[in-house]
């Protein structure tokens, strides 16, 4: 395994620090990107104001399809956020080393998407002004209350899992960022929590990271399981399934894995970190993706083959619609283009190189987005009793521009959070990278002090 | 679930005073009665006609007619409390005789009229059921089933929709946050949502919210059939039941084991009606235990004529 890294060979602490902090100082291409994201967010805000004024009637949702793009995007966001737990917690805890340069990236993705997932739910509410009712009149029986509880808990623990491994990097940042604006330095001072690199501080940090990493595993499993229960707890055809929990969780790992591959590509190229995020890491992520997608494929087969074999009367129209009806094109594109083909392609070593990896990951993530759409919408179009005596539009659904704008605002918002984090802090942990290069904590302390004088 | 009820004393006083006034007496001068009278007197011009009223001290007084205003019904708070408790000792049931329904849709119109609904919003919806094959289609009025194990109230995060002691499932649109989980959970598609400003919203702006009528309707909240809980409270049958010209609806109290036909006003033994006619409930396999019973769709129209045609447009479902 270690020979895979041989192209990196030995790096001095000096190179590591300057390589990893350079992207924070260098603003090339930063402004247009931020302007682009802000533009999308402003457009989405404008759309949301229209929605607040006129009610949810500006969406394509009606009495039958009463959950639409917002809820399916909500599942997608929660799904993407789950990768933080898999990479930095599960793989970290079992001692897998190659995740060092991508663990912070995974955490940033988790934070950005988890935070906006909470906001999407608010966009979907008919009466966002009454959000406090959930705390005033909350009922423990409702899966929504469970969902709000675990999503918020996940955000908090994810913040910890992002901040804790960041603390030992702060001394390096304080040294190298002397020329940066004071507000930035204030943030670094605040986040150092008095860390100066004493051995007992390192020991404490490692312990805390470990505890947080253990804590986040059940919470992360809970957020996506509970999200699946929002559907599985109803008596609807297509949602009334006992495997929805694991089906969602495994699907989430696929989505988040693809997001990490895309982020790895962007950061390694744009931040010029090719020496740290190498072909070796893409290869490893490719292998991991194959495993995750195979597990997800297994659940997909269970979810569709078994009911499809029986063709119960109530499920028949729903399944026909998916297999050969209005949703068939989307269904098969998502299943084959977004799952089966990527698995087959990633089996080849050549396909696990950065550029093919990126293309495959983009296909997977687009497929993942529409997979959530396919889980949400067709079921609602097939209620137990016929849709009658209502306008034609009640029996169809395609999101309006308002819905797309608000959803795109959420995507841009999550990317904005990731961008800001990547512009404030090194996307690759300095101290862990140095540690793996054989540099001791004493040497790191010395380095910090020397530069200080 | 017990709701907190702090100003109990206060409420009692108000109630007794209200009862006193209700018993054939008219409410009088604002200065005497204080806050009990709703509205401002300065807004009325003297009409010259006087009327005798009984004051609170027992003296008969005469006041100008224009000074009189009917006492505002119960306060919103009181309506909320009563609305959540339900009517003690009752277990409301509805029996729908499918052999009688001729798609007159008077029930739908009466319901929409009472509940501030547009023509495309249904608390009760008369569905055209087509079981396929050689059997003729039939019409099936579908109100909320007021399930005894309601999937909708379970999922509500804020207790905005709830089950009462008299068997009704109501919705409090002062509390509903509009998450629409109950709509997803209801297998009977009995719930609707106010996607936009409700019909005649400005007309109802100042109307006190009555949870038993769910009026005024509010944008961004869920609405549904209430078995006309407001009418049940004054011993009347629901809007849909009495509006039906064809004798489709029977309504009554399971505890009394009696149901009354809304058209013929005939009262019969509830259990016997069910048994003699082989009544059924919708989708019993879901375990929701509906309080709405259906008498089978015998005597079907043949050939089936719908909107002047014997051919049916195929539904997608």
XYZ file of C-alpha atoms in Angstrom, chain A:
453
model
C 0.000 0.000 0.000
C 2.668 2.463 0.999
C 4.505 1.973 -2.296
C 1.501 3.575 -3.961
C 2.566 6.795 -2.337
C 6.120 6.574 -3.587
C 5.624 9.390 -6.079
C 5.093 11.647 -3.074
C 8.239 10.386 -1.334
C 9.493 12.343 1.645
C 8.237 15.852 2.102
C 9.657 18.312 4.537
C 7.394 20.035 6.994
C 8.169 23.261 5.239
C 6.799 22.013 1.919
C 3.744 20.501 3.541
C 2.820 23.697 5.356
C 3.385 25.936 2.367
C 1.583 23.561 -0.050
C -1.434 23.127 2.157
C -1.820 26.745 3.193
C -1.144 28.242 -0.235
C -4.767 27.807 -1.460
C -5.979 29.881 1.490
C -3.913 32.852 0.412
C -4.264 32.433 -3.316
C -7.539 33.885 -4.552
C -7.247 32.992 -8.190
C -10.714 32.231 -9.565
C -12.257 32.683 -6.162
C -14.264 35.838 -6.798
C -16.105 34.688 -9.966
C -16.987 31.418 -8.253
C -18.356 33.186 -5.170
C -20.274 35.627 -7.370
C -21.731 32.715 -9.302
C -22.886 30.959 -6.127
C -24.227 34.183 -4.644
C -26.156 34.842 -7.833
C -27.860 31.459 -7.634
C -28.616 31.996 -3.956
C -30.117 35.432 -4.633
C -32.288 33.985 -7.388
C -33.432 31.254 -5.002
C -34.182 33.798 -2.280
C -36.255 35.788 -4.742
C -38.165 32.606 -5.617
C -38.663 31.851 -1.940
C -40.070 35.316 -1.292
C -42.595 34.718 -4.079
C -43.458 31.390 -2.484
C -43.873 32.943 0.954
C -46.161 35.595 -0.482
C -48.373 33.388 -2.618
C -48.180 30.119 -0.759
C -46.974 26.722 -1.882
C -49.384 27.038 -4.807
C -46.457 28.444 -6.794
C -44.998 24.940 -6.771
C -46.354 22.085 -8.875
C -47.389 20.226 -5.731
C -51.105 19.675 -5.210
C -53.332 17.606 -2.928
C -52.153 14.237 -4.268
C -48.481 14.902 -5.007
C -48.118 16.857 -1.801
C -44.406 16.198 -1.425
C -42.220 17.009 -4.375
C -38.803 18.256 -5.318
C -38.093 19.799 -1.900
C -38.570 16.568 -0.003
C -36.672 14.501 -2.569
C -33.829 17.053 -2.434
C -33.959 16.850 1.339
C -33.261 13.104 1.171
C -30.496 13.761 -1.335
C -28.862 16.328 0.959
C -29.085 14.103 4.016
C -27.654 11.276 1.914
C -24.695 13.346 0.761
C -24.033 14.500 4.314
C -23.675 10.927 5.515
C -20.274 10.439 3.885
C -18.567 12.414 6.648
C -19.450 9.682 9.058
C -18.306 6.850 6.786
C -14.933 8.297 5.873
C -13.711 10.134 8.926
C -15.440 8.006 11.536
C -15.840 4.421 10.351
C -12.745 4.171 8.159
C -10.745 6.312 10.570
C -11.670 4.204 13.566
C -10.644 0.957 11.911
C -7.291 2.501 11.162
C -7.340 3.012 7.403
C -4.538 5.399 6.524
C -5.297 6.558 2.983
C -8.252 8.617 4.152
C -5.974 11.206 5.836
C -5.980 13.702 2.944
C -9.691 13.340 2.211
C -11.208 13.088 5.676
C -11.538 16.850 6.090
C -13.030 17.153 2.609
C -15.629 14.565 3.593
C -16.406 16.490 6.776
C -16.804 19.757 4.871
C -19.245 18.085 2.488
C -21.135 16.637 5.457
C -21.411 20.049 7.118
C -22.472 21.946 4.013
C -25.147 19.480 3.008
C -26.454 18.688 6.496
C -26.979 22.374 7.269
C -28.868 23.019 4.051
C -30.924 19.853 4.478
C -32.438 21.473 7.554
C -33.239 24.595 5.549
C -34.890 22.671 2.692
C -37.410 21.278 5.168
C -38.291 24.851 6.081
C -38.711 25.738 2.385
C -41.211 22.899 2.150
C -43.321 24.045 5.104
C -46.678 25.630 4.458
C -46.323 27.746 7.593
C -42.622 28.372 8.262
C -43.717 31.156 10.629
C -44.964 28.478 12.999
C -41.726 26.522 13.179
C -41.562 27.046 16.937
C -44.714 24.936 17.295
C -42.429 21.948 16.914
C -40.792 22.864 20.207
C -43.948 24.139 21.893
C -46.246 21.299 20.868
C -43.787 18.649 19.670
C -45.042 15.087 19.837
C -42.633 12.227 20.287
C -44.746 9.893 18.158
C -43.996 11.818 14.998
C -41.027 10.738 12.850
C -40.626 14.418 11.917
C -39.736 15.213 15.516
C -37.201 12.376 15.491
C -35.805 13.669 12.234
C -35.385 17.221 13.476
C -33.703 15.920 16.618
C -31.199 13.696 14.865
C -30.432 16.098 12.004
C -29.560 18.840 14.471
C -27.522 16.434 16.559
C -25.688 15.320 13.442
C -24.879 18.915 12.493
C -23.487 19.575 15.973
C -21.359 16.424 16.063
C -20.199 17.059 12.496
C -19.063 20.532 13.518
C -17.081 18.932 16.342
C -15.630 16.329 14.037
C -14.581 19.128 11.714
C -13.205 21.438 14.404
C -11.363 18.983 16.638
C -8.880 17.690 14.038
C -8.461 21.298 12.940
C -7.136 22.533 16.271
C -3.564 21.160 15.887
C -3.401 22.856 12.466
C -4.149 26.268 13.906
C -0.592 27.028 15.156
C 0.640 26.517 11.580
C -2.074 28.820 10.291
C -1.250 31.496 12.836
C 2.347 31.513 11.645
C 1.735 31.481 7.930
C -1.270 33.786 7.863
C 0.419 36.816 9.400
C -0.156 38.765 6.183
C -3.871 37.955 6.115
C -6.684 40.246 7.307
C -7.151 40.513 11.058
C -10.648 38.957 11.085
C -9.126 35.792 9.739
C -6.448 35.819 12.427
C -9.104 36.397 15.052
C -10.915 33.276 13.855
C -7.686 31.290 14.100
C -6.980 32.624 17.583
C -10.470 31.696 18.679
C -10.335 28.210 17.214
C -6.934 27.362 18.637
C -8.575 26.985 22.064
C -5.165 27.624 23.587
C -3.526 24.781 21.703
C 0.245 25.128 21.668
C 1.258 21.568 20.847
C 2.018 20.192 24.291
C 2.015 16.368 24.341
C -0.916 16.193 26.762
C -2.868 18.512 24.445
C -2.232 16.169 21.544
C -3.316 13.240 23.676
C -6.506 15.042 24.650
C -7.314 16.047 21.073
C -6.833 12.500 19.837
C -9.070 11.209 22.576
C -11.776 13.747 21.777
C -11.581 12.973 18.072
C -11.996 9.310 18.863
C -15.016 9.877 21.102
C -16.666 12.144 18.531
C -15.954 9.673 15.760
C -17.638 6.927 17.757
C -20.581 9.173 18.647
C -21.258 10.167 15.080
C -21.752 6.613 13.816
C -25.115 5.891 15.485
C -26.319 9.461 14.929
C -25.504 9.305 11.224
C -27.203 5.943 10.857
C -30.157 7.455 12.699
C -30.560 10.503 10.478
C -30.911 8.543 7.325
C -32.900 5.717 8.826
C -35.359 8.181 10.332
C -35.519 10.054 7.020
C -36.491 6.793 5.348
C -39.129 6.250 8.006
C -40.848 9.487 6.990
C -41.882 7.352 4.030
C -41.825 3.813 5.392
C -44.114 4.740 8.283
C -46.982 5.456 5.873
C -49.399 3.014 4.269
C -48.464 4.018 0.739
C -47.600 1.649 -2.067
C -43.884 1.946 -2.810
C -43.025 3.386 0.603
C -44.551 0.700 2.780
C -41.314 -1.287 2.854
C -39.389 -2.914 5.679
C -35.949 -2.434 4.112
C -36.238 1.327 3.655
C -33.768 2.093 6.445
C -30.760 0.147 5.093
C -31.855 0.920 1.514
C -31.507 4.644 2.246
C -28.319 4.364 4.285
C -26.465 2.347 1.649
C -27.759 4.674 -1.060
C -26.484 7.600 0.958
C -22.945 6.237 1.036
C -22.992 5.971 -2.760
C -24.165 9.579 -3.098
C -21.648 10.932 -0.611
C -18.848 8.837 -2.072
C -19.479 10.348 -5.482
C -19.512 13.825 -3.919
C -16.140 13.153 -2.292
C -14.626 11.967 -5.599
C -15.806 15.160 -7.303
C -14.445 17.302 -4.469
C -11.133 15.401 -4.539
C -10.798 16.130 -8.229
C -11.604 19.814 -7.867
C -9.311 20.363 -4.892
C -6.425 18.368 -6.285
C -6.521 20.365 -9.516
C -7.723 23.788 -8.448
C -5.757 23.914 -5.201
C -2.756 22.221 -6.834
C -2.665 19.402 -4.285
C -1.917 16.642 -6.784
C 0.996 15.536 -4.619
C -1.314 14.913 -1.713
C -4.508 13.685 -3.387
C -2.914 11.286 -5.821
C -4.003 8.661 -8.322
C -3.567 6.260 -5.445
C -6.397 7.945 -3.539
C -8.668 7.995 -6.581
C -7.981 4.320 -7.038
C -8.866 3.612 -3.407
C -12.029 5.701 -3.593
C -12.960 3.890 -6.821
C -12.660 0.546 -5.084
C -14.670 1.801 -2.124
C -17.352 3.068 -4.513
C -17.609 -0.353 -6.153
C -18.230 -1.948 -2.776
C -20.768 0.694 -1.723
C -22.618 0.540 -5.036
C -22.776 -3.244 -4.984
C -24.363 -3.166 -1.532
C -26.826 -0.531 -2.730
C -27.569 -2.539 -5.855
C -28.335 -5.494 -3.632
C -30.934 -3.461 -1.762
C -32.359 -2.175 -5.037
C -32.846 -5.705 -6.265
C -34.636 -6.542 -3.030
C -36.765 -3.421 -3.185
C -37.977 -3.935 -6.759
C -37.560 -7.579 -7.695
C -39.518 -9.031 -4.797
C -42.651 -6.859 -5.161
C -42.265 -7.124 -8.941
C -42.315 -10.904 -8.683
C -45.523 -10.910 -6.676
C -47.243 -7.969 -8.424
C -49.772 -7.398 -5.678
C -52.883 -5.694 -6.979
C -52.225 -2.439 -5.156
C -48.573 -2.296 -6.219
C -49.089 -3.241 -9.836
C -49.833 0.198 -11.300
C -46.959 1.723 -9.335
C -44.433 -0.871 -10.487
C -45.646 -0.763 -14.092
C -45.253 2.984 -14.075
C -41.648 2.593 -12.957
C -40.709 -0.345 -15.173
C -42.435 0.616 -18.395
C -44.650 3.655 -17.823
C -44.135 7.397 -17.489
C -41.201 7.049 -15.123
C -39.525 4.157 -16.946
C -36.935 6.262 -18.758
C -35.853 7.988 -15.574
C -35.989 4.754 -13.597
C -33.772 2.752 -15.950
C -31.373 5.641 -16.568
C -30.907 5.993 -12.843
C -30.561 2.275 -12.175
C -28.318 1.449 -15.113
C -26.524 4.725 -15.831
C -26.227 5.721 -12.202
C -25.531 2.364 -10.628
C -24.916 -0.732 -12.782
C -22.618 0.845 -15.384
C -20.527 2.751 -12.815
C -19.968 -0.496 -10.908
C -18.810 -2.293 -14.035
C -16.607 0.576 -15.210
C -14.953 1.107 -11.839
C -13.878 -2.534 -11.821
C -11.206 -1.519 -14.350
C -8.088 0.123 -13.008
C -7.996 2.632 -15.855
C -11.434 3.872 -14.925
C -10.262 4.635 -11.391
C -7.849 7.326 -12.679
C -8.865 10.881 -11.717
C -10.605 12.006 -14.926
C -12.691 8.858 -15.574
C -13.441 8.762 -11.838
C -14.788 12.289 -12.042
C -17.037 11.494 -15.016
C -18.388 8.383 -13.318
C -18.916 10.217 -10.026
C -20.896 12.953 -11.781
C -23.112 10.322 -13.404
C -23.591 8.615 -10.049
C -24.515 11.798 -8.228
C -26.998 12.936 -10.888
C -28.490 9.454 -10.790
C -28.645 9.660 -7.003
C -30.542 12.947 -7.161
C -33.186 11.579 -9.520
C -33.340 8.316 -7.597
C -34.758 10.292 -4.665
C -37.199 11.918 -7.055
C -38.319 8.471 -8.193
C -38.767 7.308 -4.632
C -40.902 10.318 -3.731
C -43.131 11.245 -6.671
C -44.550 8.100 -8.385
C -45.877 6.719 -5.101
C -47.908 9.867 -4.546
C -49.311 9.648 -8.056
C -50.763 6.251 -7.161
C -52.993 6.662 -4.142
C -55.245 3.783 -3.093
C -58.385 5.577 -4.295
C -58.711 7.221 -7.722
C -57.828 10.879 -8.316
C -61.098 12.442 -9.494
C -63.087 15.672 -9.596
C -59.945 17.758 -9.437
C -58.146 19.784 -12.129
C -55.937 17.830 -14.529
C -52.757 19.260 -12.968
C -53.473 17.349 -9.725
C -52.617 14.027 -11.347
C -49.235 15.053 -12.738
C -46.124 16.611 -11.294
C -43.129 18.352 -12.707
C -41.382 20.978 -10.559
C -41.933 24.636 -11.418
C -39.061 27.093 -12.011
C -39.669 28.359 -8.463
C -39.020 24.897 -7.053
C -35.912 24.432 -9.192
C -34.586 27.862 -8.172
C -35.049 27.149 -4.477
C -33.466 23.711 -4.819
C -30.529 25.166 -6.744
C -30.165 27.759 -4.001
C -29.731 24.895 -1.539
C -27.089 23.259 -3.736
C -25.269 26.562 -4.176
C -25.577 27.202 -0.452
C -23.967 23.892 0.423
C -21.178 24.561 -2.091
C -20.730 28.028 -0.614
C -20.243 26.596 2.872
C -17.683 24.132 1.489
C -15.919 26.933 -0.417
C -15.741 29.213 2.605
C -14.392 26.416 4.796
C -11.832 25.532 2.135
C -10.775 29.183 1.959
C -10.370 29.537 5.717
C -8.753 26.233 6.577
C -6.455 23.785 4.798
C -8.572 21.119 3.064
C -5.945 18.562 4.008
C -4.941 18.263 7.670
C -1.385 19.564 8.059
C -0.459 17.796 11.287
C -1.813 14.419 10.244
C -0.056 14.626 6.888
C 3.193 15.595 8.576
C 2.763 12.837 11.106
C 2.403 10.289 8.327
C 5.572 11.612 6.734
C 7.363 10.650 9.930
C 7.585 14.147 11.388
C 7.190 14.106 15.158
C 5.065 16.505 17.172
C 8.255 17.940 18.717
C 9.529 18.822 15.283
C 6.197 20.455 14.489
C 6.329 22.514 17.687
C 9.861 23.562 16.906
C 8.839 24.570 13.406
C 6.020 26.725 14.727
C 8.272 28.388 17.328
C 11.157 29.002 14.979
C 8.967 30.770 12.469
C 7.523 32.704 15.327
C 10.766 34.401 16.322
